[in-house]
Short mmCIF file of C-alpha atoms in Angstrom, two decimals:
data_model
loop_
_atom_site.label_atom_id
_atom_site.label_comp_id
_atom_site.label_asym_id
_atom_site.label_seq_id
_atom_site.Cartn_x
_atom_site.Cartn_y
_atom_site.Cartn_z
CA ALA A 2 67.87 36.44 10.61
CA ASP A 3 65.72 38.98 10.27
CA ALA A 4 65.77 40.79 6.95
CA ASP A 5 63.69 43.44 4.48
CA VAL A 6 63.42 40.50 2.16
CA ALA A 7 61.18 42.65 -0.20
CA ASP A 8 61.06 41.66 -3.97
CA ALA A 9 63.54 43.68 -5.85
CA ASP A 10 62.80 45.01 -9.21
CA VAL A 11 65.53 43.24 -11.68
CA ALA A 12 67.76 45.20 -13.55
CA ASP A 13 69.16 44.29 -17.13
CA ALA A 14 71.87 46.69 -16.60
CA ASP A 15 75.13 44.39 -16.40
CA VAL A 16 77.11 46.88 -14.46
CA ALA A 17 79.54 45.21 -13.65
CA ASP A 18 80.83 45.03 -17.71
CA ALA A 19 81.82 49.19 -18.38
CA ASP A 20 80.87 50.34 -22.22
CA VAL A 21 84.04 50.32 -23.79
CA ALA A 22 83.47 50.84 -27.37
CA ASP A 23 85.21 53.90 -27.15
CA ALA A 24 88.26 52.61 -25.48
CA ASP A 25 91.25 53.44 -27.17
CA VAL A 26 92.96 50.08 -27.14
CA ALA A 27 96.69 50.54 -28.80
CA ASP A 28 97.36 46.90 -29.35
CA ALA A 29 95.68 45.18 -32.14
CA ASP A 30 96.46 41.57 -29.91
CA VAL A 31 94.50 42.65 -26.73
CA ALA A 32 91.54 44.92 -29.08
CA ASP A 33 90.37 41.38 -30.00
CA ALA A 34 90.73 39.57 -26.48
CA ASP A 35 87.74 38.49 -24.68
CA VAL A 36 88.36 40.65 -21.89
CA ILE A 37 90.20 43.75 -21.73
CA ILE A 38 90.97 45.92 -19.20
CA LEU A 39 90.84 49.17 -18.81
CA ALA A 40 94.04 50.61 -16.55
CA ARG A 41 93.85 53.41 -18.07
CA ALA A 42 90.24 54.24 -17.07
CA ASP A 43 89.37 56.51 -13.87
CA PRO A 44 89.57 53.78 -11.38
CA ILE A 45 86.13 53.51 -8.57
CA PRO A 46 88.19 53.18 -5.25
CA PHE A 47 87.77 49.95 -3.39
CA ASP A 48 86.72 49.84 -0.41
CA ARG A 49 88.11 46.91 2.15
CA ARG A 50 84.92 47.65 4.69
CA LEU A 51 83.36 46.02 2.17
CA LEU A 52 84.66 42.21 3.26
CA GLY A 53 82.72 43.35 6.61
CA THR A 54 81.13 40.86 8.53
CA ASN A 55 78.19 40.56 12.32
CA VAL A 56 79.87 38.83 15.30
CA PRO A 57 77.05 37.93 18.01
CA ALA A 58 77.30 38.46 21.58
CA TRP A 59 75.45 34.91 21.33
CA LEU A 60 79.26 33.72 19.95
CA GLY A 61 79.99 33.97 24.04
CA PRO A 62 83.69 35.08 25.65
CA GLU A 63 85.11 32.18 25.01
CA ARG A 64 84.77 31.86 21.38
CA LEU A 65 85.69 35.72 21.10
CA LEU A 66 88.82 35.51 23.69
CA ASP A 67 90.22 31.44 21.64
CA ALA A 68 92.82 32.02 19.77
CA GLU A 69 92.28 29.82 17.04
CA PHE A 70 88.97 31.35 16.27
CA GLN A 71 90.98 34.84 16.46
CA ALA A 72 93.40 33.33 13.54
CA ASN A 73 90.41 32.25 12.01
CA THR A 74 88.63 35.44 12.02
CA ILE A 75 91.86 36.83 10.71
CA ALA A 76 92.29 34.49 8.06
CA SER A 77 88.88 35.52 6.42
CA GLY A 78 90.08 39.11 5.47
CA THR A 79 87.30 40.24 7.05
CA THR A 80 87.74 44.28 8.08
CA LEU A 81 84.92 45.29 9.88
CA LEU A 82 83.25 44.00 12.61
CA ARG A 83 79.09 44.80 13.27
CA MET A 84 77.93 44.62 16.84
CA PRO A 85 76.51 43.07 19.57
CA GLY A 86 74.65 41.89 16.82
CA GLY A 87 70.39 41.76 14.40
CA SER A 88 67.35 41.63 16.77
CA TRP A 89 69.81 41.43 19.80
CA SER A 90 71.55 44.84 19.03
CA ASN A 91 67.71 46.40 20.03
CA SER A 92 67.26 44.28 23.34
CA TYR A 93 71.19 43.74 24.18
CA ASP A 94 71.84 47.11 27.22
CA TRP A 95 75.28 46.91 27.23
CA ALA A 96 75.97 48.38 29.98
CA ALA A 97 74.17 45.80 32.16
CA CYS A 98 76.02 43.45 30.44
CA GLU A 99 79.25 44.98 30.37
CA VAL A 100 78.91 44.37 34.99
CA SER A 101 76.97 41.10 34.81
CA ASP A 102 73.78 43.58 35.40
CA GLU A 103 71.38 40.81 35.48
CA ALA A 104 68.30 42.99 36.03
CA GLY A 105 69.14 44.74 32.94
CA CYS A 106 71.04 42.68 30.79
CA PHE A 107 68.62 39.67 29.37
CA TRP A 108 72.15 37.32 28.65
CA THR A 109 74.98 37.94 31.13
CA TRP A 110 76.91 34.74 29.75
CA ALA A 111 77.09 36.80 26.11
CA ALA A 112 79.69 38.79 25.03
CA ARG A 113 80.40 41.93 26.67
CA PRO A 114 81.47 45.07 24.90
CA SER A 115 84.73 44.67 26.41
CA ASP A 116 84.84 41.08 25.43
CA PHE A 117 85.11 42.74 21.86
CA ILE A 118 87.61 45.04 22.07
CA SER A 119 89.96 42.07 23.30
CA PHE A 120 88.72 40.86 19.92
CA MET A 121 88.97 43.59 17.65
CA GLU A 122 92.64 44.38 19.86
CA ALA A 123 93.89 40.05 19.44
CA THR A 124 92.70 40.79 15.50
CA GLY A 125 93.12 44.23 14.21
CA LEU A 126 90.13 44.80 13.08
CA GLY A 127 87.83 47.63 12.95
CA GLY A 128 84.77 47.91 14.78
CA MET A 129 80.89 48.91 14.61
CA TRP A 130 78.57 48.89 17.03
CA THR A 131 74.42 48.98 16.67
CA VAL A 132 72.93 50.81 19.66
CA SER A 133 69.29 49.95 20.72
CA ILE A 134 66.55 52.00 19.86
CA ASN A 135 64.81 51.62 22.54
CA GLN A 136 67.62 53.02 25.49
CA THR A 137 67.94 57.33 26.11
CA ALA A 138 69.95 59.26 23.76
CA GLN A 139 72.12 59.45 26.95
CA SER A 140 72.52 56.08 27.33
CA ALA A 141 74.08 55.71 23.55
CA ALA A 142 76.47 58.64 24.31
CA ALA A 143 77.98 56.28 27.18
CA ALA A 144 78.55 53.83 25.10
CA VAL A 145 80.62 56.18 22.53
CA ALA A 146 82.19 57.19 26.15
CA PHE A 147 83.16 53.26 27.21
CA PHE A 148 83.72 52.66 23.64
CA ASN A 149 85.97 56.09 22.59
CA GLY A 150 86.43 58.27 25.59
CA ASP A 151 89.84 59.41 27.37
CA VAL A 152 89.09 58.15 31.13
CA ASN A 153 90.13 61.68 31.89
CA ASP A 154 87.59 63.13 30.33
CA GLN A 155 85.05 65.26 32.86
CA THR A 156 82.68 66.32 29.49
CA PRO A 157 79.02 65.37 31.75
CA ILE A 158 76.45 63.49 29.75
CA GLY A 159 73.57 64.31 31.04
CA VAL A 160 70.16 63.40 32.69
CA ASP A 161 68.23 61.55 30.73
CA ARG A 162 64.50 61.86 29.81
CA ASN A 163 63.83 59.45 32.18
CA GLY A 164 65.96 60.90 35.73
CA VAL A 165 69.20 58.36 35.32
CA ASP A 166 72.35 60.73 35.98
CA TRP A 167 74.57 59.05 33.44
CA GLU A 168 77.64 60.98 34.27
CA SER A 169 80.33 61.87 32.64
CA ILE A 170 82.97 60.93 29.75
CA SER A 171 85.45 59.40 32.29
CA THR A 172 82.91 57.15 34.62
CA TRP A 173 82.51 54.99 30.70
CA ALA A 174 86.06 55.26 30.15
CA ARG A 175 86.75 54.34 33.18
CA LEU A 176 85.04 50.77 33.72
CA ARG A 177 86.04 50.36 30.44
CA GLU A 178 89.75 50.72 32.11
CA GLU A 179 88.51 47.74 34.03
CA GLY A 180 88.13 45.81 31.60
CA GLY A 181 90.98 45.36 30.71
CA HIS A 182 91.06 47.78 28.03
CA PRO A 183 93.01 51.89 29.31
CA GLU A 184 93.13 53.58 26.25
CA PRO A 185 90.44 54.37 23.89
CA VAL A 186 88.95 51.76 20.74
CA GLY A 187 87.81 54.05 18.51
CA ILE A 188 84.89 53.07 16.91
CA ASP A 189 83.89 55.63 13.72
CA LEU A 190 80.97 53.66 12.72
CA TRP A 191 77.53 53.24 14.52
CA GLU A 192 73.71 52.34 13.68
CA ILE A 193 70.86 53.31 15.52
CA GLY A 194 68.77 49.89 15.89
CA ASN A 195 68.55 47.39 13.76
CA GLU A 196 65.84 46.97 11.72
CA VAL A 197 63.48 49.00 13.50
CA TYR A 198 60.54 49.19 10.39
CA GLY A 199 60.62 45.39 11.45
CA GLY A 200 58.31 45.52 14.76
CA GLN A 201 56.07 43.48 16.54
CA PRO A 202 52.65 45.33 16.89
CA ASP A 203 52.05 44.30 20.27
CA VAL A 204 55.58 46.94 21.33
CA GLY A 205 55.50 48.90 18.28
CA GLY A 206 51.82 49.82 17.81
CA SER A 207 49.18 48.74 14.79
CA GLU A 208 51.27 50.14 12.02
CA CYS A 209 53.78 47.66 12.21
CA ALA A 210 52.84 44.22 10.06
CA SER A 211 51.85 40.98 11.81
CA PHE A 212 54.65 39.41 10.92
CA GLY A 213 56.98 42.03 12.72
CA TRP A 214 59.50 40.11 14.87
CA GLU A 215 61.71 43.57 16.26
CA GLY A 216 61.02 44.00 20.42
CA VAL A 217 60.68 48.36 19.40
CA TRP A 218 58.39 51.00 19.98
CA THR A 219 57.75 52.54 17.03
CA CYS A 220 57.08 51.11 13.28
CA ASP A 221 56.95 54.37 11.39
CA GLY A 222 59.87 56.08 9.84
CA ALA A 223 59.37 59.83 11.24
CA GLU A 224 58.70 58.74 14.69
CA TYR A 225 61.82 56.51 14.48
CA VAL A 226 63.84 59.98 13.00
CA GLU A 227 62.20 62.53 15.54
CA GLY A 228 61.06 61.00 18.91
CA THR A 229 58.26 61.36 20.38
CA ALA A 230 57.19 62.64 23.99
CA ASP A 231 57.78 59.46 25.52
CA HIS A 232 61.29 58.12 23.26
CA ASP A 233 64.42 59.52 21.76
CA GLY A 234 64.16 58.73 18.34
CA TYR A 235 67.06 58.45 15.86
CA LEU A 236 67.52 62.99 15.74
CA ASP A 237 68.77 63.46 19.22
CA ILE A 238 70.43 60.27 19.86
CA ARG A 239 73.09 61.20 16.74
CA ARG A 240 73.17 64.21 18.72
CA ALA A 241 74.34 63.06 22.03
CA MET A 242 76.73 60.38 20.33
CA ARG A 243 78.78 62.77 19.02
CA GLY A 244 78.84 65.46 21.35
CA VAL A 245 80.75 62.65 22.93
CA ASP A 246 82.78 62.13 20.18
CA PRO A 247 82.16 64.58 16.74
CA ASP A 248 83.92 62.43 14.80
CA ILE A 249 82.16 59.07 14.29
CA SER A 250 79.34 58.34 12.00
CA VAL A 251 75.64 56.71 12.79
CA GLY A 252 73.76 55.49 10.82
CA GLY A 253 70.11 54.87 10.26
CA VAL A 254 67.99 52.12 9.63
CA GLY A 255 66.52 52.48 6.14
CA VAL A 256 64.72 49.72 3.65
CA PRO A 257 66.14 48.55 0.19
CA ASP A 258 62.78 49.97 -1.14
CA PRO A 259 62.49 53.06 0.57
CA SER A 260 59.38 53.23 -0.40
CA GLY A 261 58.52 49.74 1.32
CA TRP A 262 57.73 49.49 4.66
CA GLN A 263 54.45 52.54 4.80
CA ASN A 264 57.24 54.69 2.54
CA TRP A 265 59.30 53.98 6.08
CA GLY A 266 62.67 55.15 4.26
CA ASN A 267 61.59 58.15 2.08
CA GLU A 268 60.95 59.15 5.83
CA VAL A 269 63.68 58.72 7.33
CA ILE A 270 65.46 60.49 4.91
CA GLU A 271 63.54 63.59 4.57
CA ARG A 272 63.61 63.41 8.41
CA ALA A 273 67.65 62.76 8.70
CA GLY A 274 68.37 65.56 6.24
CA ASP A 275 72.17 66.02 6.41
CA GLN A 276 72.21 64.56 9.77
CA LEU A 277 71.93 60.64 8.02
CA ASP A 278 75.43 59.50 7.72
CA PHE A 279 74.53 56.93 5.68
CA TYR A 280 71.75 54.78 4.90
CA VAL A 281 72.04 50.88 6.23
CA VAL A 282 69.98 49.14 3.73
CA HIS A 283 69.97 45.07 5.20
CA GLN A 284 68.58 42.36 2.14
CA TYR A 285 69.46 38.54 1.66
CA ALA A 286 68.73 37.77 -1.79
CA PHE A 287 66.10 34.72 -1.06
CA ASN A 288 63.74 33.80 1.21
CA SER A 289 64.53 30.01 1.42
CA SER A 290 66.83 28.01 -0.58
CA PRO A 291 67.01 29.12 -4.30
CA ASP A 292 67.89 26.30 -7.34
CA THR A 293 71.43 26.68 -8.40
CA ALA A 294 70.48 28.73 -11.85
CA ASP A 295 68.80 31.44 -9.31
CA ALA A 296 71.05 31.69 -6.86
CA VAL A 297 74.36 31.99 -8.75
CA LEU A 298 72.87 35.21 -10.97
CA ARG A 299 70.89 36.83 -7.87
CA ALA A 300 73.96 39.29 -7.45
CA GLN A 301 73.99 41.16 -10.50
CA GLU A 302 70.57 40.67 -10.71
CA LEU A 303 69.58 42.33 -7.30
CA TRP A 304 72.03 44.44 -6.26
CA PRO A 305 71.61 46.88 -9.29
CA SER A 306 67.91 47.36 -8.41
CA VAL A 307 68.60 47.95 -4.27
CA VAL A 308 70.79 50.34 -4.81
CA GLY A 309 69.63 52.27 -7.59
CA GLY A 310 66.56 52.76 -6.01
CA VAL A 311 68.08 54.53 -2.74
CA ARG A 312 70.30 56.44 -4.86
CA SER A 313 66.75 58.03 -6.68
CA VAL A 314 66.05 60.25 -3.06
CA LEU A 315 69.35 59.96 -0.88
CA SER A 316 71.37 61.81 -1.83
CA GLU A 317 75.10 61.53 -3.83
CA ASP A 318 77.16 62.64 -0.37
CA ILE A 319 75.40 60.21 1.94
CA PRO A 320 76.65 56.64 1.89
CA ILE A 321 75.00 54.10 1.81
CA ALA A 322 76.08 50.44 4.33
CA VAL A 323 74.98 47.26 3.22
CA THR A 324 75.13 45.66 6.95
CA GLU A 325 73.18 42.41 6.53
CA TYR A 326 73.23 40.20 3.52
CA ASN A 327 73.04 36.30 2.82
CA LEU A 328 71.40 34.39 0.36
CA VAL A 329 68.39 32.83 1.96
CA ALA A 330 67.11 35.25 5.06
CA VAL A 331 65.01 32.52 6.83
CA ALA A 332 67.25 30.32 8.16
CA ASP A 333 64.50 27.05 9.40
CA ARG A 334 63.39 28.19 5.06
CA ASP A 335 66.92 27.14 3.95
CA THR A 336 66.10 23.16 3.56
CA GLU A 337 69.08 22.37 1.38
CA GLN A 338 71.50 24.64 3.55
CA SER A 339 72.57 26.06 0.64
CA MET A 340 74.38 28.53 2.86
CA THR A 341 76.98 26.16 3.86
CA LYS A 342 77.53 25.08 -0.06
CA VAL A 343 80.15 26.24 -2.86
CA VAL A 344 77.19 28.36 -4.84
CA ASN A 345 76.81 30.61 -1.37
CA ALA A 346 80.08 31.25 -2.14
CA LEU A 347 79.41 32.02 -5.69
CA TYR A 348 77.06 34.38 -4.15
CA ILE A 349 78.67 35.87 -2.31
CA ALA A 350 81.54 36.82 -4.04
CA ASP A 351 80.37 38.79 -6.96
CA THR A 352 77.88 40.49 -4.26
CA ILE A 353 80.84 42.32 -3.14
CA GLY A 354 81.95 43.27 -6.67
CA GLN A 355 78.20 43.86 -7.86
CA LEU A 356 77.96 46.84 -4.54
CA ALA A 357 81.70 47.84 -5.76
CA THR A 358 80.80 48.78 -8.35
CA LEU A 359 77.92 50.48 -7.64
CA GLY A 360 79.50 52.64 -5.34
CA VAL A 361 78.79 51.26 -1.66
CA GLY A 362 81.77 50.69 0.87
CA ILE A 363 80.59 49.12 3.32
CA ALA A 364 78.89 45.46 3.54
CA ASN A 365 78.91 42.96 5.95
CA GLN A 366 77.79 39.50 5.77
CA TRP A 367 75.66 37.62 7.69
CA ASN A 368 77.37 36.08 10.53
CA LEU A 369 81.28 35.30 11.40
CA ALA A 370 79.87 32.15 12.93
CA ASN A 371 76.08 31.67 14.08
CA GLY A 372 75.75 27.98 15.06
CA GLN A 373 73.63 25.26 12.76
CA ALA A 374 70.44 25.52 13.04
CA ASP A 375 67.28 22.64 13.02
CA ASN A 376 67.61 22.06 9.73
CA GLY A 377 71.71 21.69 9.18
CA THR A 378 71.82 25.37 7.73
CA ASP A 379 74.44 27.89 9.43
CA TYR A 380 74.80 31.31 8.20
CA GLY A 381 78.56 31.52 9.17
CA LEU A 382 81.42 31.66 7.32
CA LEU A 383 82.96 29.29 10.29
CA ASP A 384 81.26 26.80 12.44
CA ALA A 385 80.41 27.87 16.12
CA LEU A 386 81.54 24.56 17.54
CA ASP A 387 84.67 23.93 16.10
CA GLY A 388 85.25 26.51 13.52
CA SER A 389 85.37 24.87 10.17
CA ARG A 390 84.64 26.72 7.33
CA HIS A 391 82.05 27.42 5.63
CA PRO A 392 82.49 28.02 0.92
CA GLN A 393 81.66 31.32 1.76
CA PHE A 394 84.57 31.88 3.74
CA THR A 395 86.94 32.09 0.88
CA ALA A 396 84.84 34.22 -1.10
CA LEU A 397 86.47 37.08 1.26
CA GLU A 398 89.30 35.26 1.67
CA ILE A 399 89.98 35.52 -2.01
CA TRP A 400 89.11 39.04 -2.63
CA SER A 401 91.16 40.36 0.39
CA ASP A 402 93.40 40.07 -2.21
CA ALA A 403 92.38 43.10 -3.85
CA GLY A 404 94.52 46.29 -5.00
CA THR A 405 92.13 49.45 -3.93
CA SER A 406 90.91 51.10 -7.42
CA LEU A 407 88.61 48.82 -9.68
CA PHE A 408 88.56 49.35 -12.53
CA PRO A 409 85.90 48.86 -15.50
CA ALA A 410 86.47 45.63 -17.80
CA ASP A 411 85.12 44.97 -21.74
CA GLY A 412 82.37 42.42 -20.93
CA ARG A 413 83.04 40.21 -23.96
CA ASN A 414 82.04 37.62 -21.16
CA ASP A 415 78.01 36.22 -20.63
CA GLU A 416 75.99 36.36 -17.08
CA ARG A 417 77.66 33.54 -16.09
CA LEU A 418 81.65 35.24 -15.68
CA ARG A 419 82.62 37.80 -13.95
CA PHE A 420 85.69 40.28 -14.06
CA TYR A 421 86.83 42.65 -11.34
CA PRO A 422 89.91 44.25 -12.16
CA THR A 423 91.88 45.75 -9.83
CA GLN A 424 95.33 47.44 -9.10
CA HIS A 425 97.57 48.12 -5.61
CA ALA A 426 99.25 51.22 -4.84
CA ASP A 427 102.46 49.53 -5.75
CA GLY A 428 101.26 48.53 -9.49
CA ARG A 429 100.34 45.59 -8.76
CA TRP A 430 96.72 43.99 -10.51
CA VAL A 431 94.55 41.42 -9.15
CA ILE A 432 91.37 40.24 -10.74
CA ILE A 433 88.45 38.57 -9.00
CA ALA A 434 87.19 36.84 -11.68
CA ILE A 435 84.08 34.58 -10.87
CA ASN A 436 82.75 31.07 -13.20
CA LEU A 437 79.17 30.94 -12.25
CA SER A 438 78.96 27.93 -14.28
CA ASP A 439 79.62 24.54 -14.45
CA SER A 440 81.87 24.06 -17.22
CA PRO A 441 85.51 25.21 -17.11
CA THR A 442 87.04 27.93 -19.76
CA THR A 443 89.67 29.79 -20.92
CA ARG A 444 89.35 33.86 -21.68
CA SER A 445 92.15 35.83 -22.48
CA VAL A 446 92.70 39.17 -20.86
CA GLY A 447 94.19 41.70 -22.17
CA PHE A 448 95.30 45.37 -20.61
CA SER A 449 94.57 48.28 -22.39
CA ASP A 450 96.93 50.67 -23.32
CA PHE A 451 99.81 48.04 -22.24
CA PRO A 452 101.75 47.10 -24.56
CA SER A 453 103.95 44.93 -21.43
CA SER A 454 104.62 41.14 -20.53
CA ILE A 455 102.76 39.43 -18.28
CA ALA A 456 103.44 37.81 -15.35
CA GLY A 457 102.02 36.32 -11.88
CA HIS A 458 100.19 33.49 -10.85
CA ILE A 459 96.23 32.59 -10.59
CA SER A 460 94.85 31.36 -7.05
CA SER A 461 91.33 29.53 -7.54
CA ALA A 462 88.84 27.76 -5.24
CA SER A 463 86.92 25.46 -7.26
CA ALA A 464 83.80 23.02 -6.95
CA GLN A 465 82.53 20.18 -9.49
CA ASP A 466 78.95 20.84 -8.35
CA ALA A 467 77.64 23.60 -6.65
CA GLY A 468 76.63 22.27 -4.02
CA ASP A 469 79.58 20.93 -2.91
CA ARG A 470 80.20 21.90 0.66
CA SER A 471 84.32 22.53 0.49
CA PHE A 472 85.76 24.10 -3.21
CA GLU A 473 89.04 22.23 -4.32
CA LEU A 474 92.05 24.94 -4.36
CA THR A 475 94.70 24.87 -7.05
CA GLU A 476 97.34 27.94 -8.17
CA VAL A 477 99.00 27.94 -12.13
CA ASP A 478 101.31 30.40 -12.60
CA ILE A 479 101.31 32.70 -15.67
CA GLU A 480 104.00 34.67 -17.14
CA VAL A 481 104.05 35.46 -21.39
CA ASP A 482 105.81 38.18 -23.66
CA ALA A 483 102.36 40.27 -24.57
CA SER A 484 100.10 42.08 -23.15
CA VAL A 485 97.12 39.10 -23.37
CA VAL A 486 97.08 36.07 -21.10
CA ASP A 487 95.15 33.69 -21.97
CA VAL A 488 93.38 32.06 -17.98
CA GLU A 489 91.65 29.35 -17.28
CA LEU A 490 89.26 29.17 -14.93
CA PRO A 491 87.88 26.49 -13.65
CA ALA A 492 83.88 25.71 -14.03
CA TRP A 493 82.46 27.38 -10.83
CA SER A 494 85.14 29.00 -9.02
CA ILE A 495 86.21 32.61 -7.94
CA SER A 496 89.35 33.43 -9.06
CA SER A 497 92.51 35.60 -7.59
CA ILE A 498 94.72 36.59 -10.99
CA ASP A 499 97.19 38.16 -9.35
CA VAL A 500 99.06 39.95 -12.56
CA VAL A 501 102.44 42.08 -13.23
CA THR A 502 103.33 44.13 -15.85
CA GLY A 503 106.04 44.93 -18.09
CA SER A 504 107.64 47.00 -20.50
#
């Protein structure tokens, strides 16, 4: 992967645990519980777009159109598909690839935009598209027309800086129709460029790092936003895109530390101003295979620092979107194949909880399926060849049980036990509990201000060792005539505690 893995300051705050010293706990038994769910507190919305993933075009049309692959994608619990994938986004000429024009499409064998539409329609999932920063504003606008435009809309897109006439919205909507999709898709989340700050110096200039990986024309945040005499920047591209569909949101490339990469993030935030619809962050936990002890605690150390650092300079009304994350940034350095083991599922499960608690609403794990590296590791939720599920698949799958509201909990647990209480609109509670240790444990869980009985069940995915490559699945029913229930959490486990409370 091509990620910014700048070291994050380790925050001391345990954001998943609320300060409940002043909590009104009516029941004495509840007050003595190990974990108290503050059921009357103001919840944080749990945005289901936190369960996103990435769909790289190199998976090809055959795989995206395969019924078993589609079924596995649905079963993962993912909700949002970011396309066409990583660094390819800056080189993928969507229009040329749609018509298999070998002169403009480097990978005519790869999945086309119409294949992605078919995949979205078959899975019922939403999409996010990344346009190339190397193309013109009118090309990006035509991409919006392709996905979102009406076949009868004759609104002109215009002539670009290179003299190419991009005709009308109808032109590209009809191309979509020719691919078998007459109705607009309605992609509402868009990005301009992928990790542009990481440009290669021979392409992007002297400001680029010597180890740059992106084939882009600039590594300067101000130029990225405002453009140059020879290139369209974020503002012009966004304006053209929203001229086709004013309801879309367009994200700008950011960095986890806004002052890093030659002040990239600060420049993007300042120059884009209120035209920045959301701020994009890519963050991987480690550059190479980590120790288990470091990996399982990394989410609660990393994300408060990253989100806090961005929020210190980014307006509260501008969302943060973490559109790439995983345990290890560089596959070739994951010599222990950590991303294919239970330790990665634990990290990803806690990452989702941390991001939700911090108010982040969009996140895309990298990636749905990738292909195995030479050392045997794999970024994917699924094996690209046989469709088998890696442990990290289970992290999204279990989180997909969560409700739409996230409540605080009294953290009478150590840093290796994480509790994320959620509630569905119908009143049903689902607590996502993560045991980040090698020891099973039992914790009493109570609901504040709820003198009630508790019934339901616990679904757990656990392992004997964090280095295992699969989970053991268990189901345990619970029913007590009280407002406190003892919950057994296996070692190295992610659990969904599904409960119904009654008076």
